[in-house]
Amino acid sequence: MNKIILILAALLVILIVKPTSAQTNLNQPVPIDKEVRTGVLENGITYYIRHNEEPKERASFYIFQNVGALLEEDNQNGLAHFLEHMAFNGTKNFEGKGILNTLEKHGVAFGRNINAYTSFNETVYNLSDVPTTIDGLVDTCLLILHDWTDFLLLTDEEIDSERGVITEEWRTRRNSSFRLRDQFFPVLFKGSKWAVRDVIGDTTVIKYHKPETLKKFYHDWYRTDLQGIAIVGDLDIDQVEAKIKEIFSDVEPIENPKKRPEFEIPEHEETYFVLATDKEATQSSINVYIFDKNKDGEEKTLADHREDYISSLFNTMISNRISELLQKGTPPFVNGYIQRIAFVRGYDATIIGTTAKPNEEDKALEAIYIEAQKIKQHGFTSGELERAKTNLLTSIESAYKQRDKIRNDSYASNYRDHFLTKEPIASMEFEYEFTKEIIPGISVEEVSAFAKEWIDTKNRTIVITGPDNDVDHLNEAEANEIIAKVEASNIEAYVDEDASQELIEEELTGGKIISSKNLEEFDAVEWKLANGATVIFRKADYEKDNVALRSYSVGGSSLYDVEDLPSAEMLGTFINAYGVGEFNNITLDKILTGKKVDISPGLGQLTEGINGSSTPKDFETLMQLLYLHFEKPRFDEEAHNALWARYKAYVVNVEKDPAKITQDSLSNILSNYSPRNLIFNSKLIDQIDFSKIKEIYTDRIKDASDFTFIIVGNIDESTVKPMVEKYIGSLSDIDRKENWIDHPMDMPEGETLKKIEIPFTTPKTNVNIVFENDMKYKRENVLKMAVLKGILRLRYTETVREEEGGSYGVRVSGSVSQLPSPKSTLKMDFDCDPEKSEHLKSIIYREIDKIIEEGPTSVDFNKTVKNLLKDREQSKEHNSYWMNSIYNYYFYGINTASEDAFENILNDLTEKDIQKYLKSFIKGADKVDAQFVPKK
């Protein structure tokens, strides 16, 4: 895991916990889950095996190399990542693209199921969602892991072929964030190797290193004592263990291996400072990093994990405080955060950060540092802690109830961390029981004491990043002066206001179900209420602690004029900031303490609705919030203005981002510059009107007779039915009949060629080719488009990426829409060297013409169909599958859950069908060929 990332939003990391009862010895290690079998082979390879059935009849195979970019010498800068690529370009038992060709025949797709990553300290390879019912396939995957240990071919030809791909990956990733990081890493990690490595590496080394240099890195570091494997899935543990011992027995350990160094960051008493700017940067950000050593690589005790929990509670409480600050008056910054995080291997960090409004970096830094000092001087309140503890317990309980839905890859990630840094791998049962015991014993004094220790002055670095234009950035003296002033001030303590009201005080009259019918195809029931509302309920226990709600009526933003569209477009975002009924958002969050419930109104182009979810025990709260959003919506102008000011500040420099310029330009071209095609910019923000949002919401979210409500989840009909009658039955109805209005935003007719200059800092060309055609909507066409997309991805991976080394990858997307009018769209886009764009673009057209003339190959066709069928089978074991199927049935009139609408169609398709479909689609299609090139 690459833990070096700028954290831009508060994240709650739920960690394994331990008890503090008198009987518990906190010095004992966290016990390993008995369901995982782990061991070390004679040659030194560590293995983890676990039986798991999420998803059923699937397994994931991982190999962890405790090897990353920090182990490179200067002449190897980038070769750890280069070596990762070479693992897919020929091994002892799978020459050339043998690994991909073998697995893709069974629906295991490159990029999604077959992948790898390289970080500063590790390289990890995975084969995910592999079918376990196919004879020999498990053995094949184990053999692939075996070859990844010590049997890469590393031929000169394949090495030379991959240089272009990695160079283009460098080009694609060379954005503003990357360049800013290059500027501040040398200061943030001064005196350490993190200061001089960036994983992707030096393009000179990538293009011109001698194969022997790569092979030396491979020989030195890809070795058994630094390798771990994990196999998790629906398989027999005993059989897999026996096969591991057999298959990996010929992997020889290296004699006299080089010592694998651990990398330290020199401590410092003085505060470091760095200002990093870039022409494409969109925001001014200030981050104060304070790092300290952790126990990575040591066995973790229950006491260590107790501190992890304190860290989580700290993050939750300060996130809530800052959230309150952002909803009042005029917020002092666009965003703010104070977090305790796992920083890099061996180190944790406290980050005090903020995204500033333009030319207000001083105000932003002072405001966020006041919040930090408020904690350091006064700590937290007992009310804050109790709410955080209650919510944490609720989350753990929900995770425990849904432990059978922990995916294979999640377990494998845990085993990776155990192998690399000795993070605990306790069972969910252990975690749940210890949570109930440990959390009540954590005191507010203890959390406050830790907070005081974490917000320190030692090992502190101030990092300011922002646009390289006329923005007034803080300098070192100014930043240090602000911090010193705040630290010397007597900050007023945070005042916690309690909230314990009931959501609904009055008695609701409710409304009876007047008719009911079974929907056998969905194992569901449809109810009609007296107020005209339609409710469909299906019990589904795939997710044990989840109930989902989806509601809609037709109309949407299509009913409004162009001048009202900005308010309609942003309605959902702003409504969610207002609260509901008598409660502003701050009070509402406190009232909902301990409840796992979420609800959100929204307005689409053709529909409006309210969607949400809850646990079964919180279902009534979900229904209460639904009722309030209909009958007692809240319109909070103070909260509106606070959010509006943050958006206004945010968009100022975003509009100058070349990536956004490209995206917006293409969006305008594809809509033929329709005034209804909204671009997110300052003009749109200026047009958002509080009174207009109120008017639109009040008009759209009303009239139960016009709404359909779908409820899917692990809850009994006997519980749902009275709740539906009480809350949905109490909604007002006016018996309104309406429909959406079609406002065509078609592509320009015929062929449109564009070449637009963009001020890219790193020279590149962004190529976009889009076809659109009015075609009759049929399920067959939906699936033919899905197959076509998969085939084209394979073709462009083989040609543009591998044969030409011309791009890191060609993105292929496509859609077949039924409403507001039948339309099919196919899009290909990629980044590349400007000098190669015309040639590579010709390959895009060539592969389409080849399929039209000859049809797809049976290999590409079968790979794609297998993958679609595999994904379909996995999706059925989730509540969301049935929610979407019921929605499609009621809104579109199509039962997408039926085998006749999916499996039977796919199984009957042939290569000839795809050939005919593509020929019919391309014939008469409108086309946009747009290139965004570097500004001269």
PDB file of C-alpha atoms in Angstrom, residues 565-707:
ATOM      1  CA  LEU A 565     -30.695  24.657 -14.304  1.00  0.00           C
ATOM      2  CA  PRO A 566     -27.718  25.684 -12.093  1.00  0.00           C
ATOM      3  CA  SER A 567     -29.959  25.631  -9.012  1.00  0.00           C
ATOM      4  CA  ALA A 568     -31.541  22.366 -10.154  1.00  0.00           C
ATOM      5  CA  GLU A 569     -28.153  20.801 -10.892  1.00  0.00           C
ATOM      6  CA  MET A 570     -26.776  21.579  -7.417  1.00  0.00           C
ATOM      7  CA  LEU A 571     -30.017  21.009  -5.533  1.00  0.00           C
ATOM      8  CA  GLY A 572     -29.048  17.672  -4.011  1.00  0.00           C
ATOM      9  CA  THR A 573     -25.713  18.943  -2.742  1.00  0.00           C
ATOM     10  CA  PHE A 574     -27.170  21.999  -1.045  1.00  0.00           C
ATOM     11  CA  ILE A 575     -30.313  20.337   0.346  1.00  0.00           C
ATOM     12  CA  ASN A 576     -28.102  17.812   2.120  1.00  0.00           C
ATOM     13  CA  ALA A 577     -26.358  20.691   3.919  1.00  0.00           C
ATOM     14  CA  TYR A 578     -29.566  22.240   5.262  1.00  0.00           C
ATOM     15  CA  GLY A 579     -30.684  19.534   7.689  1.00  0.00           C
ATOM     16  CA  VAL A 580     -34.350  18.578   7.924  1.00  0.00           C
ATOM     17  CA  GLY A 581     -37.434  19.631   9.860  1.00  0.00           C
ATOM     18  CA  GLU A 582     -36.502  21.657  12.957  1.00  0.00           C
ATOM     19  CA  PHE A 583     -32.903  20.446  12.951  1.00  0.00           C
ATOM     20  CA  ASN A 584     -29.893  21.936  11.217  1.00  0.00           C
ATOM     21  CA  ASN A 585     -27.273  19.498   9.980  1.00  0.00           C
ATOM     22  CA  ILE A 586     -25.130  19.850  13.105  1.00  0.00           C
ATOM     23  CA  THR A 587     -27.990  18.990  15.457  1.00  0.00           C
ATOM     24  CA  LEU A 588     -29.246  16.249  13.152  1.00  0.00           C
ATOM     25  CA  ASP A 589     -25.886  14.463  13.208  1.00  0.00           C
ATOM     26  CA  LYS A 590     -25.953  14.458  16.999  1.00  0.00           C
ATOM     27  CA  ILE A 591     -29.527  13.175  17.142  1.00  0.00           C
ATOM     28  CA  LEU A 592     -28.522  10.304  14.849  1.00  0.00           C
ATOM     29  CA  THR A 593     -25.640   9.215  17.094  1.00  0.00           C
ATOM     30  CA  GLY A 594     -25.444   5.444  17.211  1.00  0.00           C
ATOM     31  CA  LYS A 595     -27.684   5.017  14.181  1.00  0.00           C
ATOM     32  CA  LYS A 596     -26.342   3.740  10.892  1.00  0.00           C
ATOM     33  CA  VAL A 597     -28.649   5.591   8.549  1.00  0.00           C
ATOM     34  CA  ASP A 598     -28.130   7.702   5.464  1.00  0.00           C
ATOM     35  CA  ILE A 599     -30.588   9.533   3.237  1.00  0.00           C
ATOM     36  CA  SER A 600     -30.180  11.921   0.340  1.00  0.00           C
ATOM     37  CA  PRO A 601     -32.636  13.768  -1.933  1.00  0.00           C
ATOM     38  CA  GLY A 602     -31.591  14.236  -5.521  1.00  0.00           C
ATOM     39  CA  LEU A 603     -32.727  15.654  -8.854  1.00  0.00           C
ATOM     40  CA  GLY A 604     -31.774  14.034 -12.150  1.00  0.00           C
ATOM     41  CA  GLN A 605     -32.493  14.958 -15.728  1.00  0.00           C
ATOM     42  CA  LEU A 606     -35.687  12.877 -15.940  1.00  0.00           C
ATOM     43  CA  THR A 607     -36.522  12.019 -12.322  1.00  0.00           C
ATOM     44  CA  GLU A 608     -36.357  13.227  -8.756  1.00  0.00           C
ATOM     45  CA  GLY A 609     -36.253  11.136  -5.639  1.00  0.00           C
ATOM     46  CA  ILE A 610     -34.906  10.342  -2.210  1.00  0.00           C
ATOM     47  CA  ASN A 611     -32.527   7.435  -1.706  1.00  0.00           C
ATOM     48  CA  GLY A 612     -31.167   6.018   1.509  1.00  0.00           C
ATOM     49  CA  SER A 613     -30.042   3.046   3.550  1.00  0.00           C
ATOM     50  CA  SER A 614     -29.974   1.837   7.128  1.00  0.00           C
ATOM     51  CA  THR A 615     -29.480  -1.193   9.286  1.00  0.00           C
ATOM     52  CA  PRO A 616     -32.612  -3.271   9.971  1.00  0.00           C
ATOM     53  CA  LYS A 617     -32.803  -1.931  13.517  1.00  0.00           C
ATOM     54  CA  ASP A 618     -32.613   1.683  12.258  1.00  0.00           C
ATOM     55  CA  PHE A 619     -35.212   1.224   9.528  1.00  0.00           C
ATOM     56  CA  GLU A 620     -37.824   3.308  11.365  1.00  0.00           C
ATOM     57  CA  THR A 621     -35.339   6.187  11.588  1.00  0.00           C
ATOM     58  CA  LEU A 622     -34.855   5.931   7.816  1.00  0.00           C
ATOM     59  CA  MET A 623     -38.627   6.123   7.340  1.00  0.00           C
ATOM     60  CA  GLN A 624     -38.854   9.118   9.678  1.00  0.00           C
ATOM     61  CA  LEU A 625     -36.196  10.971   7.711  1.00  0.00           C
ATOM     62  CA  LEU A 626     -37.996  10.102   4.469  1.00  0.00           C
ATOM     63  CA  TYR A 627     -41.228  11.546   5.866  1.00  0.00           C
ATOM     64  CA  LEU A 628     -39.513  14.735   7.056  1.00  0.00           C
ATOM     65  CA  HIS A 629     -37.791  15.287   3.698  1.00  0.00           C
ATOM     66  CA  PHE A 630     -41.204  15.172   2.030  1.00  0.00           C
ATOM     67  CA  GLU A 631     -43.352  16.985   4.556  1.00  0.00           C
ATOM     68  CA  LYS A 632     -40.953  19.189   6.540  1.00  0.00           C
ATOM     69  CA  PRO A 633     -37.918  20.017   4.416  1.00  0.00           C
ATOM     70  CA  ARG A 634     -35.534  22.556   5.909  1.00  0.00           C
ATOM     71  CA  PHE A 635     -34.098  25.496   4.004  1.00  0.00           C
ATOM     72  CA  ASP A 636     -31.179  26.929   5.995  1.00  0.00           C
ATOM     73  CA  GLU A 637     -29.838  30.083   4.393  1.00  0.00           C
ATOM     74  CA  GLU A 638     -26.805  30.297   6.695  1.00  0.00           C
ATOM     75  CA  ALA A 639     -25.751  26.756   5.769  1.00  0.00           C
ATOM     76  CA  HIS A 640     -26.469  27.565   2.104  1.00  0.00           C
ATOM     77  CA  ASN A 641     -24.280  30.655   2.128  1.00  0.00           C
ATOM     78  CA  ALA A 642     -21.448  28.839   3.919  1.00  0.00           C
ATOM     79  CA  LEU A 643     -21.404  26.059   1.343  1.00  0.00           C
ATOM     80  CA  TRP A 644     -21.820  28.501  -1.545  1.00  0.00           C
ATOM     81  CA  ALA A 645     -18.777  30.494  -0.375  1.00  0.00           C
ATOM     82  CA  ARG A 646     -16.666  27.337  -0.258  1.00  0.00           C
ATOM     83  CA  TYR A 647     -17.704  26.335  -3.777  1.00  0.00           C
ATOM     84  CA  LYS A 648     -17.053  29.826  -5.073  1.00  0.00           C
ATOM     85  CA  ALA A 649     -13.531  29.758  -3.682  1.00  0.00           C
ATOM     86  CA  TYR A 650     -12.941  26.230  -4.952  1.00  0.00           C
ATOM     87  CA  VAL A 651     -13.740  26.866  -8.626  1.00  0.00           C
ATOM     88  CA  VAL A 652     -11.532  29.933  -9.092  1.00  0.00           C
ATOM     89  CA  ASN A 653      -8.401  28.036 -10.071  1.00  0.00           C
ATOM     90  CA  VAL A 654     -10.053  24.759 -11.061  1.00  0.00           C
ATOM     91  CA  GLU A 655     -11.190  26.457 -14.254  1.00  0.00           C
ATOM     92  CA  LYS A 656      -7.521  26.885 -15.220  1.00  0.00           C
ATOM     93  CA  ASP A 657      -6.704  23.196 -14.880  1.00  0.00           C
ATOM     94  CA  PRO A 658      -5.820  21.817 -18.349  1.00  0.00           C
ATOM     95  CA  ALA A 659      -7.564  18.543 -17.542  1.00  0.00           C
ATOM     96  CA  LYS A 660     -10.782  20.389 -16.742  1.00  0.00           C
ATOM     97  CA  ILE A 661     -10.425  22.622 -19.793  1.00  0.00           C
ATOM     98  CA  THR A 662     -10.140  19.467 -21.893  1.00  0.00           C
ATOM     99  CA  GLN A 663     -13.113  17.818 -20.221  1.00  0.00           C
ATOM    100  CA  ASP A 664     -15.314  20.905 -20.509  1.00  0.00           C
ATOM    101  CA  SER A 665     -14.368  21.524 -24.126  1.00  0.00           C
ATOM    102  CA  LEU A 666     -15.192  17.959 -25.089  1.00  0.00           C
ATOM    103  CA  SER A 667     -18.480  18.115 -23.177  1.00  0.00           C
ATOM    104  CA  ASN A 668     -19.499  21.222 -25.119  1.00  0.00           C
ATOM    105  CA  ILE A 669     -18.546  19.659 -28.439  1.00  0.00           C
ATOM    106  CA  LEU A 670     -20.462  16.438 -27.737  1.00  0.00           C
ATOM    107  CA  SER A 671     -23.601  18.361 -26.755  1.00  0.00           C
ATOM    108  CA  ASN A 672     -23.274  20.591 -29.816  1.00  0.00           C
ATOM    109  CA  TYR A 673     -22.915  23.520 -27.399  1.00  0.00           C
ATOM    110  CA  SER A 674     -26.378  23.068 -25.963  1.00  0.00           C
ATOM    111  CA  PRO A 675     -27.214  25.707 -23.348  1.00  0.00           C
ATOM    112  CA  ARG A 676     -28.554  22.885 -21.183  1.00  0.00           C
ATOM    113  CA  ASN A 677     -25.114  21.295 -21.016  1.00  0.00           C
ATOM    114  CA  LEU A 678     -23.854  22.802 -17.772  1.00  0.00           C
ATOM    115  CA  ILE A 679     -20.180  23.381 -17.074  1.00  0.00           C
ATOM    116  CA  PHE A 680     -19.092  23.474 -13.431  1.00  0.00           C
ATOM    117  CA  ASN A 681     -17.435  26.869 -13.132  1.00  0.00           C
ATOM    118  CA  SER A 682     -17.738  30.264 -11.454  1.00  0.00           C
ATOM    119  CA  LYS A 683     -20.612  31.267 -13.727  1.00  0.00           C
ATOM    120  CA  LEU A 684     -22.629  28.242 -12.638  1.00  0.00           C
ATOM    121  CA  ILE A 685     -21.922  28.900  -8.947  1.00  0.00           C
ATOM    122  CA  ASP A 686     -22.992  32.536  -9.345  1.00  0.00           C
ATOM    123  CA  GLN A 687     -26.341  31.391 -10.752  1.00  0.00           C
ATOM    124  CA  ILE A 688     -27.195  29.114  -7.803  1.00  0.00           C
ATOM    125  CA  ASP A 689     -30.084  30.770  -5.994  1.00  0.00           C
ATOM    126  CA  PHE A 690     -31.293  29.829  -2.498  1.00  0.00           C
ATOM    127  CA  SER A 691     -34.913  30.762  -3.178  1.00  0.00           C
ATOM    128  CA  LYS A 692     -34.877  28.894  -6.495  1.00  0.00           C
ATOM    129  CA  ILE A 693     -33.575  25.717  -4.815  1.00  0.00           C
ATOM    130  CA  LYS A 694     -36.387  26.010  -2.300  1.00  0.00           C
ATOM    131  CA  GLU A 695     -38.930  26.505  -5.068  1.00  0.00           C
ATOM    132  CA  ILE A 696     -37.699  23.572  -7.161  1.00  0.00           C
ATOM    133  CA  TYR A 697     -37.391  21.182  -4.223  1.00  0.00           C
ATOM    134  CA  THR A 698     -40.836  22.049  -2.906  1.00  0.00           C
ATOM    135  CA  ASP A 699     -42.284  21.470  -6.358  1.00  0.00           C
ATOM    136  CA  ARG A 700     -40.458  18.191  -7.043  1.00  0.00           C
ATOM    137  CA  ILE A 701     -40.487  16.385  -3.696  1.00  0.00           C
ATOM    138  CA  LYS A 702     -44.192  16.225  -3.055  1.00  0.00           C
ATOM    139  CA  ASP A 703     -47.267  14.240  -4.092  1.00  0.00           C
ATOM    140  CA  ALA A 704     -46.983  10.657  -2.891  1.00  0.00           C
ATOM    141  CA  SER A 705     -49.276   9.518  -5.689  1.00  0.00           C
ATOM    142  CA  ASP A 706     -46.547  10.312  -8.204  1.00  0.00           C
ATOM    143  CA  PHE A 707     -43.787   8.403  -6.373  1.00  0.00           C
TER     144      PHE A 707
END
